[in-house]
Coordinates of C-alpha atoms and ligand atoms in Angstrom, one line a residue:
X12 CA 97.3 61.3 139.2
X13 CA 99.6 61.3 136.7
X14 CA 97.0 59.3 134.8
X15 CA 94.6 62.1 135.0
X16 CA 96.7 64.7 133.7
X17 CA 97.8 62.7 130.7
X18 CA 93.9 61.8 130.3
X19 CA 93.5 65.6 129.7
X20 CA 95.2 66.0 126.8
X21 CA 92.6 65.9 124.1
X22 CA 90.3 67.9 126.3
X23 CA 92.5 70.9 126.3
X24 CA 91.9 71.2 122.6
X25 CA 88.8 70.2 120.7
X26 CA 89.8 68.3 117.9
X27 CA 89.3 70.4 114.2
X28 CA 90.2 70.5 110.7
X29 CA 92.5 74.1 110.8
X30 CA 94.4 72.7 113.6
X31 CA 95.1 69.2 112.2
X32 CA 95.9 71.3 108.7
X33 CA 99.4 71.8 107.0
X34 CA 98.8 75.2 105.3
X35 CA 101.2 76.5 102.5
X36 CA 101.1 80.4 102.1
X37 CA 101.6 81.6 98.5
X38 CA 102.8 84.6 97.0
X39 CA 101.0 84.4 94.1
X40 CA 103.5 87.1 91.9
X41 CA 106.0 84.6 92.2
X42 CA 104.8 81.5 92.2
X43 CA 103.7 80.1 88.9
X44 CA 103.2 82.2 85.8
X45 CA 101.0 80.7 83.6
X46 CA 100.9 83.3 80.7
X47 CA 104.3 84.1 80.1
X48 CA 104.0 87.7 81.4
X49 CA 106.6 87.2 83.9
X50 CA 104.0 87.6 86.6
X51 CA 102.4 84.8 88.3
X52 CA 98.7 84.1 88.4
X53 CA 95.5 82.3 89.6
X54 CA 95.3 79.9 87.3
X55 CA 99.1 79.1 88.1
X56 CA 98.3 78.5 91.5
X57 CA 95.3 76.1 89.9
X58 CA 98.1 74.7 87.6
X59 CA 100.1 73.4 91.0
X60 CA 97.1 71.7 93.2
X61 CA 98.3 68.7 92.5
X62 CA 102.2 69.3 93.5
X63 CA 100.8 70.8 96.7
X64 CA 98.2 68.1 97.4
X65 CA 101.3 65.4 96.7
X66 CA 103.4 67.4 99.5
X67 CA 100.6 66.9 101.8
X68 CA 99.1 70.4 102.1
X69 CA 95.5 71.1 102.7
X70 CA 95.4 74.7 103.5
X71 CA 96.1 77.8 101.8
X72 CA 96.8 81.1 102.7
X73 CA 96.9 83.1 99.5
X74 CA 98.1 87.0 100.1
X75 CA 96.3 89.6 98.4
X76 CA 94.5 88.8 94.8
X77 CA 92.2 91.8 94.6
X78 CA 92.2 94.8 92.3
X79 CA 95.3 96.6 93.4
X80 CA 97.4 99.3 91.9
X81 CA 100.1 97.3 93.5
X82 CA 102.1 100.4 95.6
X83 CA 102.6 97.4 98.1
X84 CA 102.0 94.3 96.0
X85 CA 98.3 93.9 96.6
X86 CA 98.3 95.0 100.2
X87 CA 96.8 98.2 99.0
X88 CA 93.5 97.3 97.4
X89 CA 91.6 99.5 95.1
X90 CA 88.8 96.9 94.7
X91 CA 87.7 94.1 97.4
X92 CA 85.4 92.4 95.1
X93 CA 87.5 92.4 92.0
X94 CA 90.2 90.1 91.0
X95 CA 94.0 91.8 90.2
X96 CA 93.9 92.0 86.0
X97 CA 97.5 90.6 86.4
X98 CA 96.4 87.7 88.3
X99 CA 93.7 86.8 86.4
X100 CA 89.6 86.8 86.3
X101 CA 86.8 86.7 88.7
X102 CA 86.5 82.9 86.7
X103 CA 89.7 82.1 87.4
X104 CA 89.5 82.7 91.1
X105 CA 86.3 80.5 91.1
X106 CA 88.0 77.3 89.4
X107 CA 90.9 77.6 91.9
X108 CA 88.5 77.3 94.9
X109 CA 86.2 74.3 93.0
X110 CA 89.6 72.5 91.6
X111 CA 91.3 73.0 95.2
X112 CA 88.0 71.9 97.5
X113 CA 87.9 68.5 94.9
X114 CA 91.7 67.8 95.9
X115 CA 90.8 68.3 99.9
X116 CA 92.6 71.6 99.6
X117 CA 90.8 74.5 101.9
X118 CA 91.1 78.2 101.0
X119 CA 92.4 81.3 103.3
X120 CA 92.5 84.5 101.8
X121 CA 94.0 87.7 103.1
X122 CA 92.3 89.9 104.5
X123 CA 93.2 93.6 104.5
X124 CA 91.2 96.0 106.1
X125 CA 93.7 98.1 108.0
X126 CA 93.4 100.1 104.9
X127 CA 92.6 100.4 101.3
X128 CA 94.6 101.9 98.1
X129 CA 94.0 105.4 97.9
X130 CA 92.4 104.5 94.4
X131 CA 89.7 103.0 96.4
X132 CA 86.5 104.5 95.3
X133 CA 85.7 105.0 98.9
X134 CA 89.1 107.2 99.6
X135 CA 88.1 109.2 96.3
X136 CA 84.8 110.0 97.5
X137 CA 86.4 110.7 101.1
X138 CA 89.1 113.0 99.7
X139 CA 86.4 115.0 97.5
X140 CA 83.0 114.6 99.5
X141 CA 83.9 115.5 103.2
X142 CA 79.7 115.1 104.0
X143 CA 79.3 112.7 101.7
X144 CA 78.7 108.8 102.9
X145 CA 82.4 108.0 102.5
X146 CA 84.0 111.4 104.1
X147 CA 84.3 109.2 107.4
X148 CA 85.7 106.5 106.0
X149 CA 89.1 107.3 106.8
X150 CA 90.9 108.9 109.4
X151 CA 91.7 112.7 108.6
X152 CA 92.9 115.3 110.9
X153 CA 93.7 118.8 111.0
X154 CA 97.6 120.1 110.3
X155 CA 99.5 122.0 113.6
X156 CA 101.6 124.2 113.6
X157 CA 102.2 124.0 109.6
X158 CA 102.6 120.4 110.0
X159 CA 100.4 117.2 110.4
X160 CA 98.1 116.3 113.3
X161 CA 100.6 114.4 115.3
X162 CA 104.7 113.0 115.2
X163 CA 103.8 109.7 113.8
X164 CA 105.9 108.1 111.6
X165 CA 105.0 105.2 109.0
X166 CA 106.1 101.7 108.9
X167 CA 108.2 102.3 105.2
X168 CA 109.8 105.9 106.3
X169 CA 108.6 109.3 106.4
X170 CA 105.8 110.8 108.0
X171 CA 102.3 109.0 108.5
X172 CA 100.0 111.6 107.4
X173 CA 99.8 113.0 103.8
X174 CA 97.8 116.8 103.0
X175 CA 95.4 116.2 100.7
X176 CA 94.8 119.4 98.5
X177 CA 91.5 118.7 97.5
X178 CA 90.0 118.2 101.0
X179 CA 92.5 120.4 102.8
X180 CA 93.2 118.0 105.5
X181 CA 95.6 115.3 106.0
X182 CA 95.1 111.5 106.3
X183 CA 96.6 108.7 108.4
X184 CA 98.8 106.1 106.7
X185 CA 100.6 103.5 109.0
X186 CA 102.1 102.5 105.3
X187 CA 102.8 104.3 102.6
X188 CA 101.1 107.2 101.2
X189 CA 99.0 104.8 98.8
X190 CA 97.5 103.1 101.9
X191 CA 95.1 105.1 103.9
X192 CA 94.0 104.0 107.2
X193 CA 90.3 103.1 107.6
X194 CA 88.4 105.0 110.3
X195 CA 87.5 101.4 112.3
X196 CA 85.2 103.2 114.4
X197 CA 82.6 104.5 111.9
X198 CA 79.9 101.7 112.1
X199 CA 79.1 101.9 108.1
X200 CA 82.5 101.2 106.9
X201 CA 82.2 97.9 109.5
X202 CA 79.0 97.0 108.2
X203 CA 80.5 97.6 104.5
X204 CA 83.4 95.0 105.6
X205 CA 81.1 92.3 107.0
X206 CA 79.2 92.7 104.0
X207 CA 82.4 92.0 101.7
X208 CA 83.8 89.5 104.3
X209 CA 80.6 87.5 103.5
X210 CA 81.1 87.6 99.9
X211 CA 84.2 85.9 99.7
X212 CA 82.9 83.6 102.4
X213 CA 79.5 82.9 99.6
X214 CA 82.1 82.5 97.1
X215 CA 83.4 79.3 99.2
X216 CA 86.3 80.9 100.9
X217 CA 87.6 78.9 104.0
X218 CA 88.8 81.4 105.8
X219 CA 90.8 84.5 106.4
X220 CA 94.6 85.7 107.1
X221 CA 93.8 89.1 108.4
X222 CA 96.5 91.7 107.6
X223 CA 97.6 93.9 110.9
X224 CA 94.3 93.4 112.1
X225 CA 95.7 94.4 115.6
X226 CA 96.2 98.0 114.3
X227 CA 92.6 98.9 113.6
X228 CA 91.9 100.8 116.6
X229 CA 93.5 104.3 117.0
X230 CA 93.0 106.1 119.8
X231 CA 90.4 108.7 119.1
X232 CA 92.4 111.8 120.9
X233 CA 95.6 110.5 118.0
X234 CA 98.6 111.7 120.7
X235 CA 101.6 112.5 120.2
X236 CA 104.1 110.0 121.2
X237 CA 107.1 111.4 123.1
X238 CA 108.5 108.0 124.3
X239 CA 108.1 105.3 121.7
X240 CA 109.6 101.9 123.1
X241 CA 113.1 101.3 121.6
X242 CA 113.0 100.3 118.0
X243 CA 109.5 101.2 117.6
X244 CA 108.0 104.1 115.5
X245 CA 106.3 107.1 117.0
X246 CA 102.9 106.3 117.2
X247 CA 103.3 102.2 117.2
X248 CA 102.4 101.7 120.6
X249 CA 99.2 103.8 120.3
X250 CA 97.7 101.8 117.2
X251 CA 98.9 98.6 118.4
X252 CA 96.4 96.4 120.3
X253 CA 94.3 99.9 120.3
X254 CA 91.7 100.8 122.4
X255 CA 88.5 99.2 120.3
X256 CA 90.3 96.3 118.6
X257 CA 88.7 93.6 120.8
X258 CA 85.4 94.9 121.0
X259 CA 85.9 95.5 116.5
X260 CA 86.9 91.7 116.0
X261 CA 84.3 90.2 118.7
X262 CA 81.7 92.2 116.7
X263 CA 83.1 90.6 113.6
X264 CA 83.0 87.3 114.8
X265 CA 79.5 87.6 115.7
X266 CA 78.5 89.3 112.4
X267 CA 80.4 87.0 110.2
X268 CA 82.9 84.7 111.5
X269 CA 80.9 82.6 113.5
X270 CA 78.1 82.2 110.7
X271 CA 80.7 79.7 108.9
X272 CA 82.8 77.0 109.2
X273 CA 86.2 78.5 108.7
X274 CA 89.5 79.5 110.3
X275 CA 90.5 82.9 110.8
X276 CA 94.4 83.8 111.6
X277 CA 95.6 87.3 112.5
X278 CA 98.8 89.0 112.1
X279 CA 99.5 90.9 115.2
X280 CA 103.3 92.5 115.8
X281 CA 103.8 93.3 119.0
X282 CA 101.4 90.9 120.7
X283 CA 102.9 88.6 123.6
X284 CA 101.3 85.8 124.9
X285 CA 98.9 87.3 127.4
X286 CA 97.6 89.7 125.1
X287 CA 97.5 86.9 122.2
X288 CA 95.0 84.8 124.5
X289 CA 92.4 87.8 124.5
X290 CA 92.3 87.7 120.7
X291 CA 92.6 83.4 120.8
X292 CA 90.6 81.8 124.0
X293 CA 88.1 80.0 122.2
X294 CA 85.7 81.5 125.0
X295 CA 86.1 85.3 123.2
X296 CA 84.8 84.5 120.3
X297 CA 87.8 86.5 118.5
X298 CA 90.1 84.5 116.4
X299 CA 91.4 81.0 115.9
X300 CA 95.2 82.1 116.0
X301 CA 97.4 84.7 115.5
X302 CA 100.8 85.1 113.6
X303 CA 102.6 86.8 116.3
X304 CA 106.7 87.8 115.6
X305 CA 108.7 87.3 118.9
X306 CA 110.7 84.8 117.2
X307 CA 111.0 87.1 113.8
X308 CA 112.3 89.6 115.5
X309 CA 115.3 88.1 117.4
X310 CA 118.1 89.5 114.8
X311 CA 116.5 92.8 115.3
X312 CA 119.0 95.2 116.7
X313 CA 118.4 98.2 118.6
X314 CA 118.2 100.4 115.4
X315 CA 115.1 97.7 114.4
X316 CA 114.8 95.1 111.6
X317 CA 117.6 96.7 109.7
X318 CA 120.2 96.8 112.3
X319 CA 120.6 93.0 111.9
X320 CA 122.5 91.4 114.7
X321 CA 123.0 87.5 114.8
X322 CA 120.3 85.0 116.3
X323 CA 120.8 83.6 119.5
X324 CA 118.9 80.3 118.7
X325 CA 118.7 79.7 122.7
X326 CA 116.7 82.9 122.8
X327 CA 114.1 81.3 119.9
X328 CA 114.3 77.9 121.7
X329 CA 112.8 80.2 124.8
X330 CA 110.4 82.1 123.0
X331 CA 109.0 78.9 121.0
X332 CA 108.8 77.0 124.3
X333 CA 107.3 80.2 126.0
X334 CA 104.6 80.0 123.4
X335 CA 104.2 76.7 123.6
X336 CA 103.4 76.5 127.5
X337 CA 101.5 79.5 127.9
X338 CA 98.8 78.7 125.0
X339 CA 98.4 75.2 126.1
X340 CA 95.2 74.1 126.7
X341 CA 94.5 77.7 126.4
X342 CA 94.4 78.7 123.0
X343 CA 96.3 77.5 119.7
X344 CA 99.6 78.1 117.8
X345 CA 100.7 78.9 114.5
X346 CA 103.5 77.5 113.4
X347 CA 106.4 79.5 110.9
X348 CA 109.8 81.0 110.6
X349 CA 109.2 82.5 107.0
X350 CA 106.4 84.3 105.0
X351 CA 106.9 87.2 102.4
X352 CA 107.8 89.9 104.9
X353 CA 110.6 88.2 106.1
X354 CA 114.4 86.7 104.4
X355 CA 114.3 82.6 103.8
X356 CA 114.6 80.7 106.9
X357 CA 117.3 79.0 106.0
X358 CA 119.2 81.9 105.7
X359 CA 118.4 83.2 108.9
X360 CA 118.0 80.4 111.5
X361 CA 120.0 77.9 109.6
X362 CA 123.6 77.8 107.5
X363 CA 122.5 78.3 103.8
X364 CA 126.1 77.1 102.9
X365 CA 127.7 73.9 103.7
X366 CA 124.3 72.8 106.2
X367 CA 121.5 74.1 103.9
X368 CA 120.1 70.6 102.9
X369 CA 120.2 69.8 107.0
X370 CA 119.7 73.1 108.4
X371 CA 116.4 73.4 106.4
X372 CA 115.0 70.3 107.4
X373 CA 115.7 70.7 111.1
X374 CA 114.1 73.7 111.2
X375 CA 111.1 72.2 109.8
X376 CA 111.1 69.5 111.6
X377 CA 111.6 71.5 115.4
X378 CA 109.3 74.0 114.4
X379 CA 106.4 72.4 113.0
X380 CA 106.2 69.0 115.3
X381 CA 105.3 71.9 118.0
X382 CA 101.9 72.2 118.9
X383 CA 99.8 74.2 116.0
X384 CA 99.3 74.7 112.8
X385 CA 102.3 75.1 110.4
X386 CA 102.5 77.3 107.8
X387 CA 104.9 76.8 105.2
X388 CA 105.9 79.6 103.0
X389 CA 106.4 78.7 99.5
X390 CA 109.7 77.6 98.5
X391 CA 111.1 76.7 101.9
X392 CA 110.2 73.1 101.1
X393 CA 112.8 72.9 98.7
X394 CA 115.6 74.9 100.8
X395 CA 115.2 78.2 99.1
X396 CA 117.6 81.0 100.2
X397 CA 118.1 84.8 100.3
X398 CA 118.3 86.8 97.0
X399 CA 121.0 89.3 97.9
X400 CA 121.2 91.0 94.4
X401 CA 124.2 92.9 93.7
X402 CA 122.6 96.7 93.2
X403 CA 119.0 98.3 93.9
X404 CA 117.9 98.2 91.0
X405 CA 117.1 94.2 91.1
X406 CA 115.1 95.3 93.8
X407 CA 111.2 95.7 93.9
X408 CA 109.6 96.0 97.4
X409 CA 108.3 100.0 98.4
X410 CA 110.0 99.4 101.7
X411 CA 113.4 98.4 100.5
X412 CA 113.4 101.3 97.8
X413 CA 112.5 103.6 100.3
X414 CA 114.9 102.4 103.4
X415 CA 118.2 102.5 100.1
X416 CA 116.7 106.4 99.1
X417 CA 116.6 107.6 102.8
X418 CA 119.9 105.8 103.9
X419 CA 121.8 107.3 100.8
X420 CA 120.1 110.9 101.7
X421 CA 121.8 110.7 105.0
X422 CA 125.0 110.0 103.6
X423 CA 125.4 106.1 104.7
X424 CA 127.8 104.3 102.3
X425 CA 126.3 102.2 99.1
X426 CA 127.9 99.1 100.1
X427 CA 126.8 99.4 103.8
X428 CA 122.9 99.7 102.9
X429 CA 123.5 96.8 100.4
X430 CA 124.8 94.8 103.3
X431 CA 121.9 95.6 105.4
X432 CA 119.4 95.3 102.2
X433 CA 121.0 91.5 101.8
X434 CA 120.4 90.6 105.2
X435 CA 116.8 92.2 105.7
X436 CA 114.8 92.9 102.6
X437 CA 111.4 91.5 101.9
X438 CA 112.2 90.7 98.6
X439 CA 114.7 87.7 99.9
X440 CA 111.6 86.1 99.8
X441 CA 109.7 87.0 96.8
X442 CA 111.9 85.9 94.1
X443 CA 110.1 83.2 91.9
X444 CA 109.4 79.8 92.6
X445 CA 112.2 77.6 91.5
X446 CA 110.5 74.8 90.0
X447 CA 113.2 73.8 87.9
X448 CA 116.8 74.5 86.1
X449 CA 116.3 75.9 82.7
X450 CA 115.9 79.1 81.9
X451 CA 113.3 81.4 83.6
X452 CA 113.2 78.4 86.5
X453 CA 110.1 76.9 85.4
X454 CA 107.7 79.9 86.7
X455 CA 107.8 81.9 83.4
X456 CA 108.7 81.5 80.1
X457 CA 108.9 85.4 80.0
X458 CA 111.0 87.8 82.0
X459 CA 110.1 87.3 85.6
X460 CA 108.7 90.8 87.6
X461 CA 111.8 90.1 89.8
X462 CA 114.9 88.5 89.1
X463 CA 115.6 84.7 90.1
X464 CA 117.4 84.2 92.6
X465 CA 120.8 82.6 90.4
X466 CA 121.1 79.7 92.6
X467 CA 118.0 77.9 90.6
X468 CA 120.1 76.1 88.6
X469 CA 121.0 73.9 91.2
X470 CA 118.0 74.6 94.3
X471 CA 114.6 73.6 92.5
X472 CA 112.3 71.2 92.7
X473 CA 112.5 69.0 89.5
X474 CA 116.4 68.0 91.0
X475 CA 114.5 67.4 94.6
X476 CA 111.3 65.3 93.5
X477 CA 113.1 61.6 93.4
X478 CA 115.8 62.5 95.7
X479 CA 114.9 60.4 99.0
X480 CA 117.6 62.6 100.6
X481 CA 116.4 66.3 99.1
X482 CA 114.8 69.0 101.7
X483 CA 111.6 68.2 99.4
X484 CA 111.3 64.3 100.4
X485 CA 112.2 65.2 103.9
X486 CA 109.0 67.6 104.3
X487 CA 106.7 64.7 102.5
X488 CA 107.6 62.9 105.4
X489 CA 107.3 64.9 108.1
X490 CA 103.9 66.3 107.1
X491 CA 102.8 62.5 106.8
X492 CA 104.2 62.1 110.3
X493 CA 102.6 65.0 111.9
X494 CA 99.4 64.0 110.2
X495 CA 99.7 60.4 111.3
X496 CA 100.4 61.4 115.3
X497 CA 98.3 62.3 117.9
X498 CA 100.9 63.0 119.7
X499 CA 101.9 65.5 117.2
X500 CA 98.9 67.0 117.1
X501 CA 97.4 67.3 120.3
X502 CA 100.1 65.9 123.2
X503 CA 101.4 67.8 125.6
X504 CA 104.7 70.0 125.3
X505 CA 107.5 69.3 127.5
X506 CA 111.5 71.0 126.8
X507 CA 113.8 68.4 127.7
X508 CA 117.2 70.1 127.4
X509 CA 116.3 73.3 127.8
X510 CA 120.1 75.1 129.4
X511 CA 121.8 77.2 127.4
X512 CA 123.4 74.4 124.9
X513 CA 122.8 74.2 121.1
X514 CA 120.4 70.9 121.8
X515 CA 116.6 71.6 121.3
X516 CA 115.1 68.5 122.8
X517 CA 111.2 68.3 123.8
X518 CA 108.3 65.9 124.0
X519 CA 105.0 65.4 122.5
X520 CA 102.9 63.0 124.8
X521 CA 99.4 61.8 124.5
X522 CA 97.9 58.8 126.7
X523 CA 99.4 56.3 124.4
X524 CA 102.3 57.7 122.2
X525 CA 105.6 60.1 122.9
X526 CA 107.0 61.4 120.2
X527 CA 110.3 62.9 121.0
X528 CA 112.2 65.5 119.1
X529 CA 116.3 65.8 119.3
X530 CA 117.6 68.7 117.4
X531 CA 121.4 70.0 117.4
X532 CA 121.1 73.8 116.4
X533 CA 124.6 74.3 115.4
X534 CA 127.3 73.6 113.2
X535 CA 129.6 71.4 115.3
X536 CA 128.9 68.2 116.5
X537 CA 127.8 67.6 119.9
X538 CA 127.0 64.7 122.5
X539 CA 123.7 63.7 122.3
X540 CA 121.4 63.5 125.5
X541 CA 120.0 60.2 126.8
X542 CA 116.4 61.0 125.5
X543 CA 118.1 59.4 121.8
X544 CA 118.3 56.3 123.2
X545 CA 114.3 55.8 123.8
X546 CA 112.0 54.7 121.0
X547 CA 112.1 53.9 117.5
X548 CA 113.2 56.5 114.7
X549 CA 110.5 58.2 113.1
X550 CA 112.2 60.9 111.0
X551 CA 115.8 62.0 110.8
X552 CA 117.3 64.3 108.7
X553 CA 120.5 62.6 107.7
X554 CA 120.2 59.4 105.4
X555 CA 121.9 57.2 107.9
X556 CA 120.0 58.6 110.8
X557 CA 119.8 56.2 113.7
X558 CA 118.2 56.5 117.4
X559 CA 121.1 54.8 118.8
X560 CA 123.3 57.4 118.7
X561 CA 125.9 59.1 121.3
X562 CA 126.8 62.4 119.3
X563 CA 124.8 64.7 117.0
X564 CA 126.4 65.9 113.5
X565 CA 126.0 69.1 112.8
X566 CA 122.2 70.3 112.6
X567 CA 121.3 67.1 113.0
X568 CA 117.3 66.2 114.1
X569 CA 116.0 62.5 115.2
X570 CA 112.8 62.3 115.8
X571 CA 112.1 59.2 118.0
X572 CA 108.4 57.7 118.7
X573 CA 107.2 55.3 121.1
X574 CA 105.2 54.3 124.7
X575 CA 104.7 57.3 127.1
X576 CA 106.8 57.8 130.0
X577 CA 105.2 59.2 133.6
X578 CA 105.3 63.0 133.6
X579 CA 108.1 64.2 135.4
Ligands
NOJ606 C1 101.6 93.4 106.7 C2 102.1 92.6 105.2 O1 102.2 90.9 105.3 C3 102.7 93.3 104.4 O2 103.3 92.8 103.5 C4 102.1 94.8 104.5 O3 103.2 95.5 103.5 C5 101.6 95.4 105.5 N1 101.2 94.5 106.3 C6 100.6 96.7 105.2 O4 99.6 95.8 104.5

């Protein structure tokens, strides 16, 4: 019995390159500026491919690089087939793809197709010519009682509808007024999107991260939302996982995705494990993975993301465990703790003061040794922290600026607004990569588009390069361990220490190998469980880590390998 169980582990998951890859998200604006204009660019990414290869990265997700007026830093696209002027040219993109592939690194582009920029040719035509070919490419509606068609609100403040004088109607925008939502129920729009996707796939890209892809289908009646779930905006529950979303994605898969050897990751807010399986079960022919945000919203209080409360790390363990168990053998997880929309992981889940180095390493270890594909976000591999700028003038993010203005208008004290912004602003993650400790942090020779985090003089890549105990050196070892271990890639997942305790202890097993991860998610010492006595040390986040310990130090992580044990 037991043997059969253990023999089955691989058949649950057909091995594939994207399951074994270690992915790295690049936010191009803040990665590396090759021409001194203060803005990162494509040539800057190409310059750093050797670094990424050396780190062990073999898949890049690059946030949008298409032509854009940058109302939302590239998530407002005015031309899907051109490169943003500030980032370079199509020639630079071709060169980046070529140079990455030459090093065995694949590239995933950001696919932003819930909305375009209001400067996109489709929208210009749609607003001026309702009867024309693009008249029905967006979601238009007549006003009601002198106001918009319904009571939905935008994710970035204000109403989700704006009135267009020219067309004499309102258009829907879940995000800023510069990001009108596309009408996915129009088959001609869908065909145009598929053609655009093929355009990029034919140029050699290896897949897509699909921006808010579970929001593309709106109920045609566009009903008022009189009962939004706590902490969510009116409308959210109607357009999230909406009525035709699965049929649209299945069509996209049949028309485009299934014809290429690529990987797809859908960004999906408010998607639990059962709904997730409807997107990622292989037999449904939709997507390969999703980014869900259950663990990323653990600090959101009743008032939503700006109402920050302390993260209960016990909750984090429970969420991780639930997703591991629910998807095991049925779908594939993505593994991440930060991206360009959330504060830095070490500042949020760890301790960015005294235990910055240990907690940054521990968080990476416990997260990326679960089953799934890791997605690192640029800078986490050196333990970059939140920015917390003193005044609003240093912030650039549209969501943050809107929130500040809204709260000021509502009479909230400046200091209180800034406190919330320090905790929750997306700009925390968007400060330039800290390559070295000299002026410009090696990011730019000019003036950076957003200020550097002041701590670049001490926290930077150059300082960590040859330092065996650095966060960077740990990431190199961690990535190597994951690649070399069948248990880390495909093994079963079993939690050993689940009860309320700062310890997170789990086991990954194949028929030939066992990996045990023992982590103390706290700033205090804690007695070690029996598991720490089993196996040889594979990885540790303290310089003198050992498998034979009786107590775990603050934020201590110990990873052991050994022969499998009988399933319990
Ligand atoms: C999710 C993206 O990650 C975020 O940066 C963007 O503002 C919204 N989608 C809208 O595109």
